[in-house]
CSV table of C-alpha atoms and ligand atoms in Angstrom, one decimal:
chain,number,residue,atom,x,y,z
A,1,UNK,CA,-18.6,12.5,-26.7
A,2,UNK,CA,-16.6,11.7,-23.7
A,3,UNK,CA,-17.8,9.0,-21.0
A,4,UNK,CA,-18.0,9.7,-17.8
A,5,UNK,CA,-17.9,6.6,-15.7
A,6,UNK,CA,-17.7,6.5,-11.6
A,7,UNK,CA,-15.0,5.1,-9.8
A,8,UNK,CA,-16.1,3.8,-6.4
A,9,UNK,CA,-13.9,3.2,-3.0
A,10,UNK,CA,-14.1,-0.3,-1.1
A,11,UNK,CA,-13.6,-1.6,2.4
A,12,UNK,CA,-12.6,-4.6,3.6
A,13,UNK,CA,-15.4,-6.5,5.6
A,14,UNK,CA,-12.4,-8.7,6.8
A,15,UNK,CA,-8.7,-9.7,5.9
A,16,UNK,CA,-7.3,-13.1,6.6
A,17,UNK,CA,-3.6,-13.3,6.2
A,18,UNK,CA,-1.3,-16.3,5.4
A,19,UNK,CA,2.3,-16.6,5.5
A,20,UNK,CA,4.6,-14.8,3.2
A,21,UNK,CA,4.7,-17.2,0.2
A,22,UNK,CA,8.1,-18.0,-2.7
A,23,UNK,CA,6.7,-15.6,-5.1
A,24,UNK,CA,6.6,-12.5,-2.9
A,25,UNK,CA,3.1,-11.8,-2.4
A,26,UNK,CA,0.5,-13.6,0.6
A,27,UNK,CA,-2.2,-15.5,0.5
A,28,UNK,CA,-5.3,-13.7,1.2
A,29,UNK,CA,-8.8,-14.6,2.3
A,30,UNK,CA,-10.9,-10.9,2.3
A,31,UNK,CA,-14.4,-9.9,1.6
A,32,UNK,CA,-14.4,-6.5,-0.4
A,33,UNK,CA,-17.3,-3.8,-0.1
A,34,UNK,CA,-18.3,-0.9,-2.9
A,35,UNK,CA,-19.1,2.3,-1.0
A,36,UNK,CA,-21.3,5.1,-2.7
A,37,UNK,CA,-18.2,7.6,-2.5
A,38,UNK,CA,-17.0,7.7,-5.5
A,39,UNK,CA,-14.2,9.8,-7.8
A,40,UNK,CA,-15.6,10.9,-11.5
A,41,UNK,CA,-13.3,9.0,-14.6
A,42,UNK,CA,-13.9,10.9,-18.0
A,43,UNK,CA,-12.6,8.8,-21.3
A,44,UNK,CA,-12.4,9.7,-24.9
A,45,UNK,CA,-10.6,7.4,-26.9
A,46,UNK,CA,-10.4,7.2,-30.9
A,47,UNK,CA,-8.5,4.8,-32.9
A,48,UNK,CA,-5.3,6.0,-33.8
A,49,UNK,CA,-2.1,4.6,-35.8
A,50,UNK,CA,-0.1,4.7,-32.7
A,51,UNK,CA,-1.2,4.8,-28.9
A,52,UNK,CA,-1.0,7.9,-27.1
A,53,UNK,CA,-2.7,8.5,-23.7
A,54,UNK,CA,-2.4,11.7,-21.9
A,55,UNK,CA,-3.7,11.7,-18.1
A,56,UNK,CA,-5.0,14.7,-16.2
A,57,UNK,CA,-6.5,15.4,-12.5
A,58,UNK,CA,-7.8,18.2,-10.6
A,59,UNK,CA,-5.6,16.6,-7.5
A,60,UNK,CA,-1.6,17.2,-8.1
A,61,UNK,CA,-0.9,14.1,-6.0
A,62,UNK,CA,-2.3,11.4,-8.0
A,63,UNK,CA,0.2,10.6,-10.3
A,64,UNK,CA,-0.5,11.4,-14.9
A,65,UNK,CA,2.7,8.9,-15.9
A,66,UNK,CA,2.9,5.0,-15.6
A,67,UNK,CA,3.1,5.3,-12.1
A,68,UNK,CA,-1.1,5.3,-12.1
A,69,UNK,CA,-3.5,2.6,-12.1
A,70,UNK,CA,-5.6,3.6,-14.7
A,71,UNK,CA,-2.4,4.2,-17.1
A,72,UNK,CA,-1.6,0.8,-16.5
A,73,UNK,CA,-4.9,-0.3,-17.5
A,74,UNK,CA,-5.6,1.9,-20.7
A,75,UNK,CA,-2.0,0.3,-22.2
A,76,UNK,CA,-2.7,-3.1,-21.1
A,77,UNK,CA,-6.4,-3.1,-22.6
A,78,UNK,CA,-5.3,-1.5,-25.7
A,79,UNK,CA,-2.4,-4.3,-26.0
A,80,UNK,CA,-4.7,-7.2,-25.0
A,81,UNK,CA,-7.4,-5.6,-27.3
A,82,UNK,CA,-4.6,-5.6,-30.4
A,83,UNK,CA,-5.9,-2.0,-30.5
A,84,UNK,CA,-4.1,1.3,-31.0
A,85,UNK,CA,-5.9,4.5,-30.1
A,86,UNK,CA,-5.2,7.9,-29.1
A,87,UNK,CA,-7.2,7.9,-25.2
A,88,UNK,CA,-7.9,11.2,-22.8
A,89,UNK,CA,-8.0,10.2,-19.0
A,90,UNK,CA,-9.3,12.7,-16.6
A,91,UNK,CA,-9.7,11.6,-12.9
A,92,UNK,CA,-11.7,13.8,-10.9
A,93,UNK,CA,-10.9,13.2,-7.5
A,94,UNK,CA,-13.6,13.5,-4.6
A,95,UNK,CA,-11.9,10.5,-2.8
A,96,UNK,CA,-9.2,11.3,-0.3
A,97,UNK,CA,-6.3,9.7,-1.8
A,98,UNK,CA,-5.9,7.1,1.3
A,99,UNK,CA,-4.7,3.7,2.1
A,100,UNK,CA,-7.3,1.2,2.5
A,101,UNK,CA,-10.1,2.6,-0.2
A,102,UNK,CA,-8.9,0.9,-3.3
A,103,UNK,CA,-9.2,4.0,-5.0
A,104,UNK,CA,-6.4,3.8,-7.2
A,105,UNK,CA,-7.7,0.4,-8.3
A,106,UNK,CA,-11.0,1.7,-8.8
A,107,UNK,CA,-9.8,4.7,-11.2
A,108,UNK,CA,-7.8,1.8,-13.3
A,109,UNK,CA,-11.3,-0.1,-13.9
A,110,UNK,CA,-13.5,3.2,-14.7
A,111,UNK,CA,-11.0,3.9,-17.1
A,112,UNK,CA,-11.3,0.4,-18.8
A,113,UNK,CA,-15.2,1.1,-18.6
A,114,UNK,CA,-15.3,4.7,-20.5
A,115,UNK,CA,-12.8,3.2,-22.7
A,116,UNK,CA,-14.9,0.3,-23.8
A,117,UNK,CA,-17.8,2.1,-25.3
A,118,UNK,CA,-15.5,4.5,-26.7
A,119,UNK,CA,-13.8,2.2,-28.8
A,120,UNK,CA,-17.6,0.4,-29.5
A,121,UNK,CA,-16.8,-2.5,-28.0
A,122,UNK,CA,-20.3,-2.3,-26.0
A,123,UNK,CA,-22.6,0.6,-27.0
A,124,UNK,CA,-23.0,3.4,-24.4
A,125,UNK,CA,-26.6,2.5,-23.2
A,126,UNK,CA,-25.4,0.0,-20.1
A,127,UNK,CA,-22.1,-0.8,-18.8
A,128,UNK,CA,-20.2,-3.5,-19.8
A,129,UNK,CA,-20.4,-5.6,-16.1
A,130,UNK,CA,-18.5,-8.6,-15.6
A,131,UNK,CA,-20.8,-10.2,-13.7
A,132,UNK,CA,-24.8,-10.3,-13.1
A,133,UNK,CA,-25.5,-9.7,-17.2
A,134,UNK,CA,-26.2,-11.5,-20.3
A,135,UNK,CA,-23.7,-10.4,-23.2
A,136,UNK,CA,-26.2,-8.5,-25.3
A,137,UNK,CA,-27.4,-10.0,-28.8
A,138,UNK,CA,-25.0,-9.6,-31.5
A,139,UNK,CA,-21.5,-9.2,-29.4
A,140,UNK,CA,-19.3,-11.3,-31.6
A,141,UNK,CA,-16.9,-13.3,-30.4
A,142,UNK,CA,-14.3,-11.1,-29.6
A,143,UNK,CA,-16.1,-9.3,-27.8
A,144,UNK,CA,-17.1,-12.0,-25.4
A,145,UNK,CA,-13.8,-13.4,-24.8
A,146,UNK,CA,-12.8,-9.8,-23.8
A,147,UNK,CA,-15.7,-10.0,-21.0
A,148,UNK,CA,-13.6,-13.0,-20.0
A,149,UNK,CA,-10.5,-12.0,-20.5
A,150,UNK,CA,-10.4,-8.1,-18.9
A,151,UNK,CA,-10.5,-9.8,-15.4
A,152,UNK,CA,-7.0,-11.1,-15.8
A,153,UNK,CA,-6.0,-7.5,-17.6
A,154,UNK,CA,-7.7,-6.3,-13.8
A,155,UNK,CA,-5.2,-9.1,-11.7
A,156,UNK,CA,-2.2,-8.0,-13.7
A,157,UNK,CA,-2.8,-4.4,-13.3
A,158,UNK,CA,-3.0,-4.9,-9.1
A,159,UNK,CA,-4.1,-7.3,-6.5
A,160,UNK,CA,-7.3,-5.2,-5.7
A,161,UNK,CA,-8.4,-4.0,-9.0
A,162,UNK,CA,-10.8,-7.2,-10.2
A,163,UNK,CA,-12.6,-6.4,-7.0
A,164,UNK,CA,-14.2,-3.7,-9.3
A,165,UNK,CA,-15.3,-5.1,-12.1
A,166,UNK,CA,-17.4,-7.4,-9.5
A,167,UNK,CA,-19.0,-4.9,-7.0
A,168,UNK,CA,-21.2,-5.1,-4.2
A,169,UNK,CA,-20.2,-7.8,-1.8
A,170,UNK,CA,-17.1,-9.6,-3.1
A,171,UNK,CA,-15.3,-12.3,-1.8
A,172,UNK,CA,-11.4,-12.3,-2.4
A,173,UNK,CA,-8.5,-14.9,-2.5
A,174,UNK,CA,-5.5,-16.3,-3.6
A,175,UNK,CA,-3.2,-12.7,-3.6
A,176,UNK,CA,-6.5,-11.1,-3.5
A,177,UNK,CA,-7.6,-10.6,-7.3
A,178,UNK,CA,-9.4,-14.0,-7.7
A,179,UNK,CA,-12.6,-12.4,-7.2
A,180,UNK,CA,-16.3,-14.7,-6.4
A,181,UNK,CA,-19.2,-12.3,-6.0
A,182,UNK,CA,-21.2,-12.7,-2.4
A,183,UNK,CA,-24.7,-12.4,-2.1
A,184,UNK,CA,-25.2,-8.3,-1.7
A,185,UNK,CA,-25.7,-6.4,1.7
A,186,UNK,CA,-28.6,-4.5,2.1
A,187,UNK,CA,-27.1,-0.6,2.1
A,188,UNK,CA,-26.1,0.1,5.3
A,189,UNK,CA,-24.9,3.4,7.0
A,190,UNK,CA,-20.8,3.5,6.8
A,191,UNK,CA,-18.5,6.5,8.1
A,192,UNK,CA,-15.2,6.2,6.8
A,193,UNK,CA,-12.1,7.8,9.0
A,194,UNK,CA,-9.6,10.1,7.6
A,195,UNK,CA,-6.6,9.6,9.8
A,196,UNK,CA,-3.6,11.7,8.8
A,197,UNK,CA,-1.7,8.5,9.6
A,198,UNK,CA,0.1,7.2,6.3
A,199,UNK,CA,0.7,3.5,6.1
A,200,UNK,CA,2.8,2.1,3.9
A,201,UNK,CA,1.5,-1.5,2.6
A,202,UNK,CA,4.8,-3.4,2.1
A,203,UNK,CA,5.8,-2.4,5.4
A,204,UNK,CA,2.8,-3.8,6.9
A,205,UNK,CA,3.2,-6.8,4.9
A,206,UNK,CA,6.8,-7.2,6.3
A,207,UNK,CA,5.5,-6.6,10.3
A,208,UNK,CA,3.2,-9.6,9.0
A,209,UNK,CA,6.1,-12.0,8.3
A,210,UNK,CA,8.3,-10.6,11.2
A,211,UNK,CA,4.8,-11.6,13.6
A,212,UNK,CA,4.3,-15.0,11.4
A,213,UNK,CA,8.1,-15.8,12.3
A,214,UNK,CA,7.7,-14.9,15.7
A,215,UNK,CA,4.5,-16.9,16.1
A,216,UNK,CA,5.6,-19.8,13.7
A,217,UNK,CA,2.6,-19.3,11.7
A,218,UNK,CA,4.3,-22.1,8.9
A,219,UNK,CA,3.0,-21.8,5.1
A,220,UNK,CA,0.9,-25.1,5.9
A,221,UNK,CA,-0.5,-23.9,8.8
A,222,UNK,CA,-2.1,-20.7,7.3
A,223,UNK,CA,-3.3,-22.5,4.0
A,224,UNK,CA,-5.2,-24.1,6.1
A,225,UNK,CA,-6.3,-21.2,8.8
A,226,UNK,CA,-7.5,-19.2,5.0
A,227,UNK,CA,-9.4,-22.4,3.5
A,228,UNK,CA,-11.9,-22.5,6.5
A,229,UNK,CA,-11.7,-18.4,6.5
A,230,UNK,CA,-12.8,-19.0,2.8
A,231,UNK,CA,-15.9,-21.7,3.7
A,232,UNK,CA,-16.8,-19.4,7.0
A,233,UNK,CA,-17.5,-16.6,4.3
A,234,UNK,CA,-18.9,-18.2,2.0
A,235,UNK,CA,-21.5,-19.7,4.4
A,236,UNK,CA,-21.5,-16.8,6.7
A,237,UNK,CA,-22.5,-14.3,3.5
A,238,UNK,CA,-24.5,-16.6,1.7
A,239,UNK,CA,-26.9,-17.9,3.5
A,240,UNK,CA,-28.8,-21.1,2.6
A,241,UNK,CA,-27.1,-21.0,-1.1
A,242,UNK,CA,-25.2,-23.4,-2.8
A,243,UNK,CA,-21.7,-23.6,-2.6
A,244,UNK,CA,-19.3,-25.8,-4.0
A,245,UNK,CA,-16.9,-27.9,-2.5
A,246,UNK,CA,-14.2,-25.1,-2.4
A,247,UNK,CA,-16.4,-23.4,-0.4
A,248,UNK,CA,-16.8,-20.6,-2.7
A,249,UNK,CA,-20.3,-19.0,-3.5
A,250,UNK,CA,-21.5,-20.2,-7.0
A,251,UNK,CA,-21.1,-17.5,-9.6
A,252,UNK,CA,-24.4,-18.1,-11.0
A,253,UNK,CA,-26.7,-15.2,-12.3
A,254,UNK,CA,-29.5,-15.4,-9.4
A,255,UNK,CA,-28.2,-14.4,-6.2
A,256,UNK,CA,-30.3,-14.6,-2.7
A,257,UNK,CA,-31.8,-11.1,-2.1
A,258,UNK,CA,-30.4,-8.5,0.4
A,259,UNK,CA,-29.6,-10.3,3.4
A,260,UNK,CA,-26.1,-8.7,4.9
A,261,UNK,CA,-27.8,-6.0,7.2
A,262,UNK,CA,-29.4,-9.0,9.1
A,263,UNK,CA,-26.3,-10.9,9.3
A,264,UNK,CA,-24.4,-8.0,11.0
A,265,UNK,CA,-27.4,-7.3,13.3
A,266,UNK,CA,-26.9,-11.2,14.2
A,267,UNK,CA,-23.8,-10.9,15.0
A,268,UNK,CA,-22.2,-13.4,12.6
A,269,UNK,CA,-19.6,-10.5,11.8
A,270,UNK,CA,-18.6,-10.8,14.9
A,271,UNK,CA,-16.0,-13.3,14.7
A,272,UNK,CA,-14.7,-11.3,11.1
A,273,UNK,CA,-11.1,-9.7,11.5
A,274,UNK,CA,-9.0,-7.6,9.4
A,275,UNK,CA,-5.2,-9.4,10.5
A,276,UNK,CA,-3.6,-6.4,9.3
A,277,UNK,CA,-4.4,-4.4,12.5
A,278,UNK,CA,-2.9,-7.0,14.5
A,279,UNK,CA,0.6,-5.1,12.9
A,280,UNK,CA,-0.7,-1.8,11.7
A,281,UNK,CA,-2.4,-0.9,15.4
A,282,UNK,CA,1.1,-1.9,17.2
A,283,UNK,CA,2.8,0.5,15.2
A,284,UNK,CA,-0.2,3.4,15.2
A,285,UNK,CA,-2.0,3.1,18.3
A,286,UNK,CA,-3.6,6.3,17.3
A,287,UNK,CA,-5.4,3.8,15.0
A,288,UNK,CA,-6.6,1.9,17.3
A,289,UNK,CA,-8.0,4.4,19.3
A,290,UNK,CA,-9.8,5.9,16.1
A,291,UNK,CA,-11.7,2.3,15.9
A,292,UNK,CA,-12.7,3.0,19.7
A,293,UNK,CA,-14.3,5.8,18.4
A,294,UNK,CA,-15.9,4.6,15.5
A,295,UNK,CA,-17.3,1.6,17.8
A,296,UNK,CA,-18.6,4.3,20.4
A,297,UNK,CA,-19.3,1.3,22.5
A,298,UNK,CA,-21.7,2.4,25.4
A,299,UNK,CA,-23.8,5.1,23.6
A,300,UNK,CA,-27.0,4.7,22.2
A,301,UNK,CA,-25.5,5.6,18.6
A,302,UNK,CA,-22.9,2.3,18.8
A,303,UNK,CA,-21.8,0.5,15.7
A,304,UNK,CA,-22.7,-2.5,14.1
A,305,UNK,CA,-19.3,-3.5,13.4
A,306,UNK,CA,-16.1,-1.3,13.0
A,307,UNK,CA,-12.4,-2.1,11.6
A,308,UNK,CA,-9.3,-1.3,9.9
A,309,UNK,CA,-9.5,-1.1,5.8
A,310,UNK,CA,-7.1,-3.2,4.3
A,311,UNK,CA,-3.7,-1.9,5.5
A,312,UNK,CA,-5.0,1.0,6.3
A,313,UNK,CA,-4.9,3.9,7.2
A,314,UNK,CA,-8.9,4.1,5.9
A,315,UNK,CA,-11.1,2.5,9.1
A,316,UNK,CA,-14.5,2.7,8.9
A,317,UNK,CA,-17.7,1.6,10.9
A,318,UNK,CA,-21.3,0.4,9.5
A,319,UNK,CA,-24.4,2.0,11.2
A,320,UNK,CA,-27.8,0.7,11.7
A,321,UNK,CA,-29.0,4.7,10.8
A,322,UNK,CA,-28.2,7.6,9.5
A,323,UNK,CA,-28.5,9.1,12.9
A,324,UNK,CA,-25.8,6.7,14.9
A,325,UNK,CA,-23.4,7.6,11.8
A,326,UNK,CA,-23.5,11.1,12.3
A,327,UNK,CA,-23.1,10.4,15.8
A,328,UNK,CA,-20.0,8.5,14.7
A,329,UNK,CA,-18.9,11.9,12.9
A,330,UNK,CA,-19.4,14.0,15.1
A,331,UNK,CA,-17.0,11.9,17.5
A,332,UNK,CA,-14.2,11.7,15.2
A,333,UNK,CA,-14.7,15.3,14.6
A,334,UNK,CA,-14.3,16.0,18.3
A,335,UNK,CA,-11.2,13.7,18.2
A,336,UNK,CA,-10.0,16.0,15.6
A,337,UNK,CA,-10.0,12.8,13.0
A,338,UNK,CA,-11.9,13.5,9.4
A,339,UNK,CA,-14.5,11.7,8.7
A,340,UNK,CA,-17.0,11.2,5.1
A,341,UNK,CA,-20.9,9.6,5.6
A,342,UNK,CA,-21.3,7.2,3.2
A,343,UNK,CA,-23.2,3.7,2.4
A,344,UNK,CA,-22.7,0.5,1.4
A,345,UNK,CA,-23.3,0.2,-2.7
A,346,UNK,CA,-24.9,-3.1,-3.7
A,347,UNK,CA,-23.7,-4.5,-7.4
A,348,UNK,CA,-27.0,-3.6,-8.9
A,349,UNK,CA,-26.5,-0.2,-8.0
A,350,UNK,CA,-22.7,-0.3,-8.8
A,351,UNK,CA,-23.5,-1.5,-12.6
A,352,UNK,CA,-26.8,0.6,-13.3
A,353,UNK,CA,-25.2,3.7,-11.8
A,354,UNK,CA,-21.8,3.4,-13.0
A,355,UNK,CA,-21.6,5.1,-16.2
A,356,UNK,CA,-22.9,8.7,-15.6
B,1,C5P,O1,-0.8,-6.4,-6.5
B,1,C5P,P1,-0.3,-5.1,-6.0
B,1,C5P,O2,0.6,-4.4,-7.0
B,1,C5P,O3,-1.3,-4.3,-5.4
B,1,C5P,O4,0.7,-5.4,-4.7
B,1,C5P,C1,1.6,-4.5,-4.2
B,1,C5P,C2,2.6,-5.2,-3.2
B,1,C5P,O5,1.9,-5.6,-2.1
B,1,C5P,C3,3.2,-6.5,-3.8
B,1,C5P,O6,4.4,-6.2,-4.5
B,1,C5P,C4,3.4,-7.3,-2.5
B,1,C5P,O7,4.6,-6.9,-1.9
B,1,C5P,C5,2.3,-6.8,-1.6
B,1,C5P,N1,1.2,-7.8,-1.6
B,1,C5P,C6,1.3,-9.0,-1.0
B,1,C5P,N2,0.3,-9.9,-1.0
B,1,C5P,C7,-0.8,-9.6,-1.6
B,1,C5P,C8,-1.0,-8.4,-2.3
B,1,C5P,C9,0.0,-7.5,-2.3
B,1,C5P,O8,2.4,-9.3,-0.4
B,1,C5P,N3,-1.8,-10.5,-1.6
């Protein structure tokens, strides 16, 4: 029998930006959120004497070769896993396929979650989290060093693919796939905007260094502008927990109830930034005006908060009802900008819903 898993889209809460760094990639200080949208990733796998995978979508412009996430992923797990198998990998797209949502990351973890229980590495009655569980009585050892060992399969596969095998509320740093999980925000009312807009991510990256240059933002400089980013989050999102002296959250198993929705109300997200629109908006102002919208400053439907997913060109504001987000649609609509209603997924939900 085939799994069926779901493959959920993020935003970025906020995106801190350090200086282009030896090895090619920045520094990065963001706090990821799982949205409820969600594509559909179908797996069958059998052991095989040689590994074979053949990938299918009902959308022609994801990519069925190497090129994909989720390829990436099934050949890596198998390798790590010392595993040969002959896999299936559908990806049912209901995502748009969009800059900013993660959703090619996404797909590249629901395939390593369908694959896992169809190679009976964790039976098909709950999903194989990273975080938040237990391991189940009788996982041998192997087993539990996978649970360890599949986040670093995740980094190698892309920067914002470990994000996922985390959910909810995620803090990210170093090049953005050392992952903490953050205490969960209460589901909250998103919209998410369509622009036709592409943006291309390196090219962002490079209007980043061109602006550090200008600005002489040095290396030292924004090591230390992320590591009070870093303890700002941490004590921003959680609350009166512990944290360690890194400032990072403590990746115990008991995390402080739902308390985001509150700390948006506050205000606390008020001094949160995504850096990358400081480039990406000079180059599309339309994007910038798009973020007016979603804001609707001045009408009784405004936003709670409102920004640019990672590089974009995904933005998206958070609503404190249903009501002011379909104001927020009906906007953008007006605008001529597409639009999807969504909410906030917390990591309980994210893990007991996942496989379907
Ligand atoms: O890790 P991923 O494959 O998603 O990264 C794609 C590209 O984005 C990298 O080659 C790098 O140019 C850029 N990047 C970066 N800093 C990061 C993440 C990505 O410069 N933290």
């Amino acid at each position: 029998m085939p799994t069926a898993v779901r493959s959920h889209a993020k935003i970025n809460l906020g995106l801190g930006i350090g200086a282009p760094r030896p090895d090619g990639f920045h520094a990065l200080v963001t706090v990821y959120q799982t949205l409820e949208l969600h594509d559909t990733v179908t797996v069958s796998a059998r052991p095989a004497r040689a590994t074979a995978l053949s990938l299918t979508s009902n959308d022609p412009r994801v990519p069925t070769d190497q090129r994909n996430t989720a390829w990436k992923m099934v050949f890596l797990a198998l390798e790590k896993l010392g595993v040969t198998a002959e896999v299936e990998v559908h990806i049912e797209k209901r995502l748009p396929v969009q800059g900013g949502l993660g959703a090619g990351s996404a797909n590249a973890v629901a395939a390593l979650v369908g694959l896992e229980p169809e190679l009976g590495i964790v039976g098909k009655d709950h999903a194989f989290s990273t975080f938040g569980r237990k391991a189940p009585e009788g996982w041998g050892a192997q087993q539990r060093d996978w649970r360890a060992r599949r986040l670093e399969v995740a980094a190698q596969v892309g920067s914002d693919v470990p994000l996922f095998l985390i959910g909810g509320t995620v803090l990210g740093l170093d090049r953005g796939q050392e992952v903490y999980p953050l205490p969960d925000l209460e589901s909250i009312w998103c919209v998410v905007a369509l622009p036709e807009t592409g943006v291309s991510t390196p090219q962002a990256f490079r209007d980043w260094d061109a602006l550090c240059a200008a600005e002489g933002l040095t290396a030292e400089a924004s090591t230390d502008k992320l590591k009070m980013l870093s303890r700002a989050y941490a004590s921003a999102f959680a609350g009166t927990q512990q944290t360690g002296s890194s400032g990072v959250v403590s990746t115990g198993d008991d995390l402080a109830g739902p308390q985001g929705f509150a700390l948006v109300r506050t205000g606390i997200m008020s001094w949160i930034e995504n850096d990358f629109e400081r480039v990406v908006f000079a180059q599309h102002p339309s994007l910038r005006e798009i973020k007016r919208i979603l804001f609707g400053t001045g009408t009784p439907e405004a936003a709670l908060y409102a920004s640019l997913s990672g590089s974009g060109s995904a933005l998206f504001g958070l609503y404190q009802t249903r009501g002011d987000a379909e104001a927020a649609c009906a906007r953008l609509q007006s605008a001529g900008v597409q639009s999807q209603l969504t909410k906030t997924l917390p990591r309980t939900v994210y893990w007991r819903e996942m496989l379907l």
